[in-house]
Coordinates of C-alpha atoms and ligand atoms in Angstrom, one line a residue:
M265 CA 43.1 210.2 -88.6
H266 CA 43.8 209.7 -84.6
Q267 CA 41.0 208.6 -83.4
N268 CA 41.6 205.1 -83.0
L269 CA 44.7 206.4 -80.7
H270 CA 44.7 203.5 -77.4
I271 CA 44.6 206.2 -74.4
P272 CA 44.3 204.5 -71.1
K273 CA 41.5 206.5 -69.7
I274 CA 42.6 207.8 -67.0
C275 CA 40.3 210.4 -64.2
C276 CA 43.1 212.2 -62.6
T277 CA 43.1 215.7 -64.5
F278 CA 46.2 215.8 -65.3
A279 CA 45.8 213.0 -67.6
R280 CA 43.1 214.0 -69.5
F281 CA 45.2 217.1 -70.0
L282 CA 47.3 214.9 -71.1
R283 CA 45.1 213.3 -73.2
I284 CA 44.1 216.0 -74.7
K285 CA 48.3 217.0 -75.7
V286 CA 48.2 213.7 -76.7
L287 CA 45.6 213.6 -79.4
D288 CA 46.8 216.6 -80.6
M289 CA 50.2 215.5 -81.7
T290 CA 50.6 214.5 -85.2
I291 CA 53.1 211.2 -86.1
L292 CA 55.5 212.3 -87.2
E293 CA 55.2 214.9 -83.9
R294 CA 55.5 212.4 -81.5
A295 CA 57.9 209.9 -83.0
A296 CA 60.2 212.9 -82.2
A297 CA 59.0 212.9 -79.6
L298 CA 59.6 209.9 -78.3
K299 CA 63.1 209.3 -80.8
Q300 CA 64.4 211.3 -77.5
Q301 CA 62.6 209.0 -75.2
V302 CA 64.9 206.5 -76.6
E303 CA 68.1 208.9 -76.8
A304 CA 68.0 209.1 -72.8
M305 CA 66.6 205.9 -72.4
K306 CA 68.3 204.2 -68.9
A307 CA 68.6 201.6 -66.9
A308 CA 70.0 200.1 -63.9
N309 CA 68.9 196.2 -63.8
A310 CA 67.2 194.1 -65.9
D311 CA 63.8 195.2 -63.7
E312 CA 64.5 198.4 -65.0
L313 CA 65.2 197.3 -68.9
E314 CA 61.4 195.4 -69.1
A315 CA 59.7 198.1 -68.0
L316 CA 61.4 199.6 -71.0
R317 CA 60.1 197.5 -73.5
L318 CA 56.8 197.0 -72.1
K319 CA 56.6 201.2 -71.5
Y320 CA 58.2 201.7 -75.8
L321 CA 58.7 198.6 -77.4
S322 CA 56.1 195.6 -76.3
K323 CA 53.0 195.0 -78.7
K324 CA 51.0 197.7 -76.6
G325 CA 53.7 200.2 -76.4
E326 CA 54.2 203.4 -77.8
I327 CA 56.3 202.8 -80.5
S328 CA 53.4 199.8 -81.3
L329 CA 50.8 201.5 -81.0
L330 CA 52.4 204.4 -83.3
F331 CA 52.7 201.3 -85.8
D332 CA 48.8 200.8 -85.3
E333 CA 48.1 204.5 -86.2
F334 CA 50.2 204.1 -89.5
K335 CA 48.0 201.3 -90.3
S336 CA 44.9 203.7 -90.7
V337 CA 46.4 206.4 -92.8
P338 CA 45.7 207.8 -96.0
K339 CA 48.9 206.7 -98.8
E340 CA 50.1 209.6 -99.5
E341 CA 50.9 210.6 -95.8
K342 CA 52.0 206.4 -96.0
A343 CA 55.4 207.9 -97.5
V344 CA 56.7 210.5 -95.2
L345 CA 56.0 208.4 -92.4
G346 CA 57.2 205.0 -93.1
A347 CA 60.6 205.9 -92.7
P348 CA 60.8 208.4 -89.9
I349 CA 58.7 205.7 -88.0
N350 CA 60.6 202.6 -88.8
Q351 CA 64.2 204.6 -87.7
L352 CA 63.1 205.5 -84.3
R353 CA 62.0 201.5 -83.9
Q354 CA 65.1 200.4 -85.3
L355 CA 66.7 202.5 -82.7
A356 CA 64.3 202.2 -80.2
E357 CA 66.4 198.3 -80.5
A358 CA 69.5 199.5 -80.6
R359 CA 69.2 201.9 -77.7
F360 CA 67.5 198.4 -75.8
N361 CA 70.0 195.4 -76.4
E362 CA 73.0 198.7 -76.0
L363 CA 71.1 198.2 -71.8
K364 CA 71.0 194.7 -72.2
E365 CA 74.8 194.0 -72.9
Q366 CA 75.9 196.6 -70.2
I367 CA 73.1 195.1 -68.0
A368 CA 75.3 191.3 -68.4
N369 CA 78.6 192.9 -68.5
A370 CA 78.1 195.1 -64.9
V371 CA 76.2 192.0 -63.7
A372 CA 79.5 190.1 -64.6
A373 CA 81.7 192.4 -63.5
Q374 CA 80.0 192.0 -59.7
T375 CA 80.5 188.1 -60.0
V376 CA 84.1 188.8 -60.1
A377 CA 84.7 190.7 -57.7
K378 CA 82.0 188.6 -55.4
E379 CA 85.5 186.1 -56.4
D380 CA 88.3 186.3 -53.0
L381 CA 91.3 186.1 -54.5
T382 CA 93.5 185.4 -51.5
R383 CA 90.7 182.5 -50.5
T384 CA 92.7 179.2 -50.8
P385 CA 93.5 177.2 -53.4
E386 CA 90.9 173.4 -53.7
P387 CA 93.8 170.9 -53.2
I388 CA 94.9 169.9 -56.2
A389 CA 94.6 166.2 -56.1
L390 CA 98.0 164.7 -56.3
G391 CA 98.5 160.8 -58.0
S392 CA 100.8 158.7 -55.4
R393 CA 104.2 156.6 -56.8
H394 CA 103.3 152.7 -57.7
P395 CA 104.6 151.2 -54.4
L396 CA 106.9 148.8 -56.9
S397 CA 108.4 151.7 -57.9
L398 CA 108.8 152.7 -54.9
V399 CA 110.6 149.4 -53.1
R400 CA 113.0 150.0 -55.9
E401 CA 113.9 153.1 -55.8
E402 CA 114.7 152.7 -52.1
I403 CA 116.6 149.2 -53.0
I404 CA 118.9 151.7 -55.5
D405 CA 119.2 154.7 -52.6
I406 CA 120.5 151.3 -51.0
F407 CA 122.8 150.1 -53.1
S408 CA 123.7 153.5 -54.2
R409 CA 125.2 154.4 -50.9
I410 CA 127.6 152.1 -50.8
G411 CA 129.0 152.4 -54.4
F412 CA 127.0 150.8 -57.0
T413 CA 125.8 153.0 -59.7
V414 CA 122.5 151.3 -61.9
A415 CA 122.0 150.2 -65.3
D416 CA 120.2 149.5 -68.4
G417 CA 119.4 146.8 -70.7
P418 CA 117.2 145.4 -73.8
E419 CA 113.5 143.4 -72.5
V420 CA 113.2 141.5 -75.8
E421 CA 116.7 139.9 -75.4
D422 CA 118.6 137.1 -77.2
D423 CA 119.6 133.7 -75.4
K424 CA 123.1 134.2 -75.3
H425 CA 122.8 136.8 -73.2
V426 CA 119.8 136.0 -71.0
F427 CA 122.0 132.0 -70.7
S428 CA 124.7 131.1 -72.6
L429 CA 127.3 133.4 -71.1
L430 CA 125.6 132.5 -67.9
N431 CA 126.4 128.8 -67.6
F432 CA 123.4 127.8 -68.4
A433 CA 123.4 124.0 -70.0
P434 CA 122.0 123.5 -73.4
E435 CA 119.1 121.5 -71.8
H436 CA 118.5 123.8 -69.0
P437 CA 115.0 123.5 -68.0
A438 CA 115.1 127.3 -68.0
R439 CA 115.2 127.4 -71.3
D440 CA 112.3 125.6 -72.4
M441 CA 109.2 126.6 -73.5
Q442 CA 106.7 126.1 -70.2
D443 CA 109.3 128.2 -68.4
T444 CA 110.3 131.8 -71.7
F445 CA 108.4 133.5 -73.5
F446 CA 110.0 132.9 -76.8
I447 CA 109.2 135.5 -79.6
E448 CA 108.6 133.6 -82.9
K449 CA 110.3 135.3 -86.3
E450 CA 107.4 134.1 -88.5
E451 CA 104.1 134.9 -87.5
G452 CA 102.3 131.5 -86.1
V453 CA 105.7 129.8 -86.8
Q454 CA 107.0 128.3 -83.4
K455 CA 110.7 127.3 -84.5
P456 CA 113.3 127.8 -81.8
T457 CA 114.6 130.7 -81.5
D458 CA 117.3 132.8 -79.6
I459 CA 114.9 135.8 -79.0
L460 CA 113.6 135.9 -75.9
L461 CA 111.6 137.7 -73.5
R462 CA 114.5 138.1 -70.9
T463 CA 113.7 135.7 -67.8
H464 CA 115.5 137.5 -64.8
T465 CA 118.2 141.2 -65.5
S466 CA 121.5 138.7 -65.2
S467 CA 120.9 139.8 -69.1
V468 CA 121.6 143.0 -68.0
Q469 CA 125.3 141.8 -66.3
T470 CA 126.0 139.6 -69.2
R471 CA 126.3 142.9 -70.8
V472 CA 127.9 145.7 -68.9
M473 CA 130.3 142.3 -68.2
T474 CA 130.9 142.3 -71.8
S475 CA 131.9 145.9 -72.6
Q476 CA 133.1 147.2 -69.7
K477 CA 136.3 146.2 -67.2
P478 CA 136.5 145.2 -64.4
P479 CA 136.1 147.2 -61.6
I480 CA 132.3 146.9 -61.8
R481 CA 129.9 148.0 -59.2
V482 CA 126.3 147.8 -61.1
L483 CA 122.6 147.0 -60.2
C484 CA 120.6 145.8 -62.4
P485 CA 116.9 147.5 -61.9
G486 CA 114.2 146.1 -64.7
R487 CA 110.8 144.2 -65.7
V488 CA 111.0 140.3 -66.0
F489 CA 108.9 137.5 -68.1
R490 CA 108.3 133.9 -67.0
N491 CA 106.0 132.0 -68.8
E492 CA 103.4 131.0 -65.5
A493 CA 99.5 130.2 -63.8
I494 CA 98.7 133.8 -63.1
S495 CA 97.5 133.8 -59.7
A496 CA 97.9 135.8 -56.0
R497 CA 101.7 134.5 -56.2
A498 CA 102.6 134.2 -59.4
H499 CA 102.6 136.4 -63.1
C500 CA 103.4 136.2 -66.2
F501 CA 105.7 139.2 -65.7
F502 CA 107.6 140.6 -62.4
H503 CA 110.0 143.4 -61.4
Q504 CA 113.8 142.5 -60.3
V505 CA 116.8 144.3 -59.3
E506 CA 120.5 142.3 -59.3
G507 CA 123.5 143.3 -58.7
L508 CA 127.1 142.2 -59.6
Y509 CA 130.1 143.1 -57.7
I510 CA 133.6 142.6 -60.1
D511 CA 137.5 143.4 -58.6
K512 CA 139.9 141.9 -57.9
N513 CA 139.2 139.6 -54.2
V514 CA 136.2 140.7 -53.6
S515 CA 134.7 137.6 -51.3
F516 CA 131.6 136.0 -50.3
A517 CA 132.9 137.3 -46.9
D518 CA 131.9 140.8 -48.7
L519 CA 128.9 139.5 -50.7
R520 CA 127.5 138.7 -47.0
E521 CA 128.6 142.3 -45.4
A522 CA 126.9 144.1 -48.3
L523 CA 123.2 142.5 -47.8
L524 CA 123.4 142.9 -44.1
Y525 CA 123.8 146.2 -44.8
F526 CA 120.9 146.0 -47.3
A527 CA 118.4 143.9 -44.9
K528 CA 118.6 145.9 -41.9
E529 CA 118.3 149.7 -43.9
M530 CA 115.8 148.3 -46.2
F531 CA 113.9 146.1 -42.8
G532 CA 115.6 147.9 -39.9
P533 CA 118.6 147.5 -37.8
D534 CA 117.1 144.5 -35.6
T535 CA 116.6 142.5 -39.0
K536 CA 119.1 139.5 -39.3
I537 CA 120.0 137.9 -41.8
R538 CA 120.5 134.1 -42.8
L539 CA 122.4 132.4 -45.9
R540 CA 121.5 129.6 -47.4
P541 CA 123.4 126.9 -49.6
S542 CA 121.8 127.0 -53.0
Y543 CA 122.0 125.6 -57.1
F544 CA 122.0 128.9 -59.5
P545 CA 123.9 128.1 -62.8
F546 CA 126.2 131.1 -62.8
T547 CA 127.2 131.4 -59.5
E548 CA 129.2 129.2 -57.6
P549 CA 129.1 128.7 -54.2
S550 CA 125.3 130.3 -54.1
A551 CA 123.0 131.0 -51.8
E552 CA 119.8 132.2 -50.8
M553 CA 118.7 134.7 -48.5
D554 CA 116.3 134.7 -45.4
I555 CA 116.5 137.8 -43.3
S556 CA 114.3 137.6 -39.7
C557 CA 110.7 137.9 -39.5
D558 CA 109.5 140.9 -38.8
L559 CA 106.2 140.2 -38.2
C560 CA 106.7 138.3 -35.0
G561 CA 110.6 138.8 -34.0
G562 CA 111.4 135.4 -35.8
K563 CA 109.7 133.7 -33.0
G564 CA 107.5 132.3 -35.7
C565 CA 104.1 132.9 -37.4
S566 CA 101.9 132.4 -40.1
F567 CA 103.7 133.7 -42.0
C568 CA 106.7 133.0 -41.8
K569 CA 104.7 129.7 -42.1
G570 CA 107.1 128.6 -37.9
T571 CA 110.4 129.1 -38.8
G572 CA 111.6 132.7 -37.9
W573 CA 112.4 133.8 -41.7
V574 CA 112.3 134.4 -44.7
E575 CA 113.5 134.0 -48.3
I576 CA 114.5 137.2 -49.4
L577 CA 116.6 137.1 -52.5
G578 CA 119.2 134.9 -54.8
C579 CA 122.7 135.3 -54.5
G580 CA 126.9 133.7 -54.9
M581 CA 130.2 134.1 -56.4
V582 CA 130.1 134.7 -59.4
D583 CA 131.3 131.4 -61.5
P584 CA 134.5 131.6 -63.0
N585 CA 133.3 130.2 -65.8
V586 CA 131.0 132.8 -66.4
L587 CA 133.8 135.5 -66.1
E588 CA 135.8 134.0 -69.1
S589 CA 132.9 133.8 -71.4
C590 CA 131.9 137.0 -71.5
G591 CA 136.5 138.1 -71.5
I592 CA 137.0 138.7 -67.5
D593 CA 140.7 137.1 -66.4
S594 CA 138.6 134.4 -63.7
K595 CA 142.1 134.3 -62.6
V596 CA 142.8 138.2 -62.0
Y597 CA 138.7 139.4 -60.8
T598 CA 136.5 137.7 -58.6
G599 CA 133.3 138.5 -58.0
Y600 CA 130.0 138.3 -56.1
A601 CA 126.1 138.6 -57.6
F602 CA 123.1 138.5 -56.0
G603 CA 118.9 138.9 -57.5
M604 CA 116.3 140.3 -56.0
G605 CA 112.3 140.1 -56.5
V606 CA 110.8 143.9 -56.5
E607 CA 107.0 142.1 -55.9
R608 CA 109.0 140.1 -53.1
I609 CA 110.4 142.8 -51.0
A610 CA 107.3 145.2 -51.2
N611 CA 104.9 141.7 -50.3
L612 CA 107.6 142.2 -47.3
K613 CA 107.5 145.4 -46.5
Y614 CA 103.4 146.4 -47.0
R615 CA 101.6 143.0 -46.4
V616 CA 100.7 143.3 -50.4
K617 CA 98.8 139.4 -49.7
D618 CA 97.9 139.0 -53.8
L619 CA 100.2 139.8 -56.8
R620 CA 97.8 140.6 -58.8
L621 CA 96.9 144.0 -57.1
F622 CA 100.5 145.8 -58.3
S623 CA 99.4 145.3 -61.5
E624 CA 96.1 145.7 -62.1
N625 CA 96.0 149.6 -61.4
D626 CA 93.6 149.9 -58.9
V627 CA 93.4 153.5 -57.6
R628 CA 91.9 151.8 -54.4
F629 CA 94.9 149.9 -54.1
L630 CA 97.8 152.9 -55.2
Q631 CA 96.2 155.9 -53.1
Q632 CA 97.8 153.4 -50.3
F633 CA 101.1 155.0 -50.5
E634 CA 100.4 158.6 -51.2
S635 CA 101.9 159.5 -48.1
C636 CA 105.0 157.1 -48.9
Ligands
LIG743 N1 119.1 135.1 -61.8 C1 117.8 134.6 -60.4 C2 116.9 135.0 -61.4 O1 116.3 134.8 -61.3 C3 119.6 136.3 -58.8 C4 120.4 135.6 -59.5 C5 120.9 136.9 -59.4 C6 120.9 134.6 -58.0 C7 122.2 136.5 -59.0 C8 122.2 134.6 -58.0 C9 123.0 135.5 -58.5 O2 116.5 134.0 -60.2

């Protein structure tokens, strides 16, 4: 029954000795011997493990040969020999998998050990603050140093707070659909309605005046909406910071001083201002403020269209009608107000030519403000 056992024909005497020895052994004895070898199997790396697999488990491995031989034993012997050689194969496979896992774990542990824990970490990509936020915060910071606090109000407003209380005549063009976005009460029905998107943050000023007693000193930053065709120079929404100061004996000179202080803080100590007469329904007198062009130092260039000045905000003394409508005694109190576009100030500071860049959120644009 050992006749067809496959033994490599090796010529040396030692091999011959082995061959005889092997041939003499019964299947059971060889299974027992292999069991001992399998239990003692060791492999330090994948190559050694592969050598073990070839030796014992491959098609021509010792355990497989045992099975080949088993096929030709008489039936009655099969019953006795089957179980031990099956157990041997299972044991060898289990041991092989155990060693495989040990090697994989060792490799993983080595990889971790190779990580240099003292290495400087990869830099974390930081976001940048939006230029409009930067400018808005700077404006707030400058005015907060002279006592202004921030007030907030809704973007969806009513006619009363945006127009009526601010002395807008009923037929004022700003109330026209061309300028103001009205909110339809019923979908698709464009009836005149008194709900609208605020066109300026003066609406927050009326909310403050109708709910607080003077002295009032507030800044009203926020987004405003106007029905304009979108271009490099105009958008249907933009941002404002408006200011309001109401107390006894507030004068136009106080307004001028506050604005001069702001201009120097924002654009540098050499900045000059000039006030030109203007008109707003809610202020009397009203003015438009220019600052000296910091590109040409006031000499005149293409940026300031040769004038040496650039316009930055509107302002004036709060019209007594507005104070009275809001329940403030205009014989006791006076006040000033001003309002500026944040985009306009940001343009002057950072020379952004196209207004649309502020709302497109292109990271290539935003990343330029990382260090600001
Ligand atoms: N509310 C004005 C505007 O939106 C700005 C302004 C505010 C002008 C306060 C004067 C006084 O254009």
